PDB file of C-alpha atoms in Angstrom:
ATOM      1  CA  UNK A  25       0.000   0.000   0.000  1.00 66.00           C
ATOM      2  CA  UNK A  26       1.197   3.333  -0.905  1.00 72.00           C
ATOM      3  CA  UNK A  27       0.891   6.859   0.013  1.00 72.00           C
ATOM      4  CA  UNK A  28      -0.931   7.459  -3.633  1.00 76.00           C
ATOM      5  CA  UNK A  29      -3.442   5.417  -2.163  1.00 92.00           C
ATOM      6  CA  UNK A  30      -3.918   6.671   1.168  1.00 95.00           C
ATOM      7  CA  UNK A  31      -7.418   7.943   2.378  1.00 96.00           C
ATOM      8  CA  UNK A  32      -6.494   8.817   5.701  1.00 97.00           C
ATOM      9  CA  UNK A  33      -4.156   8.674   8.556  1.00 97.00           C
ATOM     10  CA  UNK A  34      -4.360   9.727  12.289  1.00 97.00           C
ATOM     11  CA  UNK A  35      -5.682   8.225  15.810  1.00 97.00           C
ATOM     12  CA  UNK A  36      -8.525   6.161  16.304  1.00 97.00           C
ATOM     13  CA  UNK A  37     -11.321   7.323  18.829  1.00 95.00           C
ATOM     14  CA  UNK A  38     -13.265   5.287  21.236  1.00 93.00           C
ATOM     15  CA  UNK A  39     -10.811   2.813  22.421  1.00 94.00           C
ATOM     16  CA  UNK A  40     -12.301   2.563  25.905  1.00 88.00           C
ATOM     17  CA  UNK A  41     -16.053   1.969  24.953  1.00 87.00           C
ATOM     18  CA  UNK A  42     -15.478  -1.047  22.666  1.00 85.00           C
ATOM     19  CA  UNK A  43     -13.469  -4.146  22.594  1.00 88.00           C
ATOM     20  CA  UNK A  44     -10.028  -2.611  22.885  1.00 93.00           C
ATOM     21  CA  UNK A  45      -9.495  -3.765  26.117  1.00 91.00           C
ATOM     22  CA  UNK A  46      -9.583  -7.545  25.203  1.00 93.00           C
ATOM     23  CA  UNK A  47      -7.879  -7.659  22.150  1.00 93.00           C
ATOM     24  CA  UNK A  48      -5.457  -4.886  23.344  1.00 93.00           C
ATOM     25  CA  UNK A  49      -2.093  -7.443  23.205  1.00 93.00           C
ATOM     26  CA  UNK A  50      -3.252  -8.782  19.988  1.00 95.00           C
ATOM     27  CA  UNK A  51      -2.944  -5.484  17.599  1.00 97.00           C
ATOM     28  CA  UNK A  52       0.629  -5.111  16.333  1.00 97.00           C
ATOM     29  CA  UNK A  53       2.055  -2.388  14.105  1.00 98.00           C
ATOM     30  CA  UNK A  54       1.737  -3.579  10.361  1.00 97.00           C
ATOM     31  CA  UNK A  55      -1.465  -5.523  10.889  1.00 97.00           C
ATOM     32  CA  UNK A  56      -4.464  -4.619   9.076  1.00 97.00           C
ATOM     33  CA  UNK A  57      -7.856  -3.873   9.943  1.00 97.00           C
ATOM     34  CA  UNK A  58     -11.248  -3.897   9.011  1.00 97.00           C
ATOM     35  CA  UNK A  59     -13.249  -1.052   9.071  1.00 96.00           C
ATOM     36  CA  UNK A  60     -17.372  -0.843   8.217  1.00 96.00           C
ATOM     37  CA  UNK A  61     -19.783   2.149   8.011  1.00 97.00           C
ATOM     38  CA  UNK A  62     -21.911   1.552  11.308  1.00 94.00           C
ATOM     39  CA  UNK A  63     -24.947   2.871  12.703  1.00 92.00           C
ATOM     40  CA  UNK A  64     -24.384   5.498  15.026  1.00 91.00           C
ATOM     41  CA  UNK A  65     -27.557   8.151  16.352  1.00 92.00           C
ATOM     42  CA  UNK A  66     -25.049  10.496  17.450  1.00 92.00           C
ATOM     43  CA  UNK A  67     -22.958  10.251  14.000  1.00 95.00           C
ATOM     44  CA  UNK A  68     -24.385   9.596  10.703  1.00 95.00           C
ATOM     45  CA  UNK A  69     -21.500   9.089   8.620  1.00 97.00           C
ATOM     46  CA  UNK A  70     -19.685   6.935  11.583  1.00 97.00           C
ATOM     47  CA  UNK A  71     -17.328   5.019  10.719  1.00 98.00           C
ATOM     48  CA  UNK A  72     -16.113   1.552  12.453  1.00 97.00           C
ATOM     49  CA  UNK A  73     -12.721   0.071  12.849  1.00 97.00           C
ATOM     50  CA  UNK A  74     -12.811  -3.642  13.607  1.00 97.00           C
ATOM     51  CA  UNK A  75     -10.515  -6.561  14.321  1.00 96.00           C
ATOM     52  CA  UNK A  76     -12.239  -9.518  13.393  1.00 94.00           C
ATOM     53  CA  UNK A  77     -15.986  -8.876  15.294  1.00 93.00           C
ATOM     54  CA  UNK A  78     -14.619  -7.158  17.704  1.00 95.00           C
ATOM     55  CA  UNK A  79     -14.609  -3.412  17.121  1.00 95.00           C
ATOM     56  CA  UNK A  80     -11.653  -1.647  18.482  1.00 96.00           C
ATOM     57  CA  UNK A  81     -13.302   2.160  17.863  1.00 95.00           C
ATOM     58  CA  UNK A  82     -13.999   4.906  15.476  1.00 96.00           C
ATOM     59  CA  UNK A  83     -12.397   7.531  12.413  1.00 98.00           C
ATOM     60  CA  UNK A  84     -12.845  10.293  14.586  1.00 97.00           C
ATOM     61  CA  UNK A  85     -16.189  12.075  13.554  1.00 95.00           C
ATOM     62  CA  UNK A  86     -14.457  15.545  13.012  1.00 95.00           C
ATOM     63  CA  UNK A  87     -12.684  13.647  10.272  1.00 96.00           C
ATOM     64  CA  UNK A  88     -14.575  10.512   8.513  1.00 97.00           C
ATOM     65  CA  UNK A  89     -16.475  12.237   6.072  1.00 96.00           C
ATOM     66  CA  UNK A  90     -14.287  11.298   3.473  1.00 96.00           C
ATOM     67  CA  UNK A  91     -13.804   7.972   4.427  1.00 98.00           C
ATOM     68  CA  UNK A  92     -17.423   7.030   5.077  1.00 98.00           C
ATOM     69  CA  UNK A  93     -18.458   8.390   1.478  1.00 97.00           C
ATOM     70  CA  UNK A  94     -15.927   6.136  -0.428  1.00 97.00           C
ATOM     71  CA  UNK A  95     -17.327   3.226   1.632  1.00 97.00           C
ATOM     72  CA  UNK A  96     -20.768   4.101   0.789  1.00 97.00           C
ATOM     73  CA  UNK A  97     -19.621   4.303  -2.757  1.00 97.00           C
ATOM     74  CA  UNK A  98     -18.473   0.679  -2.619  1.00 96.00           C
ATOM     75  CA  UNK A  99     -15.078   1.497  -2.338  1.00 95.00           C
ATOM     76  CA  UNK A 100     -12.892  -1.505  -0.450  1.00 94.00           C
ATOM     77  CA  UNK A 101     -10.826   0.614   2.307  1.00 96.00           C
ATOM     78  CA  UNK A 102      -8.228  -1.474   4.539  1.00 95.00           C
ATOM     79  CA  UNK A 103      -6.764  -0.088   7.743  1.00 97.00           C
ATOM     80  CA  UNK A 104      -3.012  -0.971   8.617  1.00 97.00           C
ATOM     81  CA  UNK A 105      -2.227  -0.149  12.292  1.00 98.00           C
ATOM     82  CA  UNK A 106       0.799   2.774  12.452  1.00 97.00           C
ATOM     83  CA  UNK A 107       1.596   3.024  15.885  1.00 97.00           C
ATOM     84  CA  UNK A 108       0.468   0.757  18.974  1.00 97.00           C
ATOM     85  CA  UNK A 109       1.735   2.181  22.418  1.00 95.00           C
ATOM     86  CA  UNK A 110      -0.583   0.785  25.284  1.00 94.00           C
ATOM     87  CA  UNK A 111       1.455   2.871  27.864  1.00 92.00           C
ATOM     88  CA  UNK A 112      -0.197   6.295  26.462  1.00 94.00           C
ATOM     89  CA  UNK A 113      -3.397   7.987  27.296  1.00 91.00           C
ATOM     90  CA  UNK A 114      -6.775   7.237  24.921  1.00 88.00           C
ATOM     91  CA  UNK A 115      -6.373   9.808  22.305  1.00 89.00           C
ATOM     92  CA  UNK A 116      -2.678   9.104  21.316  1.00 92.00           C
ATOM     93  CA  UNK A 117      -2.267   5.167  21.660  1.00 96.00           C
ATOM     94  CA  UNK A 118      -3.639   3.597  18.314  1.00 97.00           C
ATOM     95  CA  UNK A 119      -2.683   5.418  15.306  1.00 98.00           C
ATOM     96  CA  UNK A 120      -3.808   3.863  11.438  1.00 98.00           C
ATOM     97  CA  UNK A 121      -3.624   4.800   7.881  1.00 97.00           C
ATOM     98  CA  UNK A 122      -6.752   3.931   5.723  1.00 98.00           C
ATOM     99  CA  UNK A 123      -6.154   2.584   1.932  1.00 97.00           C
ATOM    100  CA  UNK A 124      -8.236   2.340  -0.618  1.00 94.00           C
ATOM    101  CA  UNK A 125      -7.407  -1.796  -1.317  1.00 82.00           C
TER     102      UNK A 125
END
């Protein structure tokens, strides 16, 4: 995957509502994930980031417009984990780029 081909790049949101915590030892830099458009009331154009069924958290919403609209295009978009740092706070420990595939 390329930088030609990246959607988007930055931290992902949520971690402590979903299934983070479980899988937390299991997501390694270079590994990709899925991510899904998902029903959200508070976000319409949410989008998901998943490992396996377990969803790990969220594009933030200030910044998934983009993203959601290729996958509502049918656009196949893969997410490739960046950084992984358990030892920092929420908003800076899970960092991703988003290709399109």
């Amino acid at each position: 995957m390329t930088k030609a081909n990246m959607v988007w790049r930055g931290a992902v949101t949520g971690l402590s509502y979903y299934d983070y915590g479980a899988i937390i030892h299991r997501l390694k830099v270079g590994e990709a994930l899925q991510i899904s458009p998902v029903e959200n009331i508070y976000d319409p154009k949410a989008v998901g980031i998943f490992y396996g069924e377990n969803q790990v958290g969220w594009v933030p919403k200030s910044q998934n417009s983009e993203v959601r609209s290729l996958l509502d295009q049918g656009e196949t978009l893969t997410a490739v984990i960046t950084n992984h740092d358990p030892t920092r706070d929420f908003a800076s420990r899970l960092f991703i780029n988003i290709y399109r595939s």
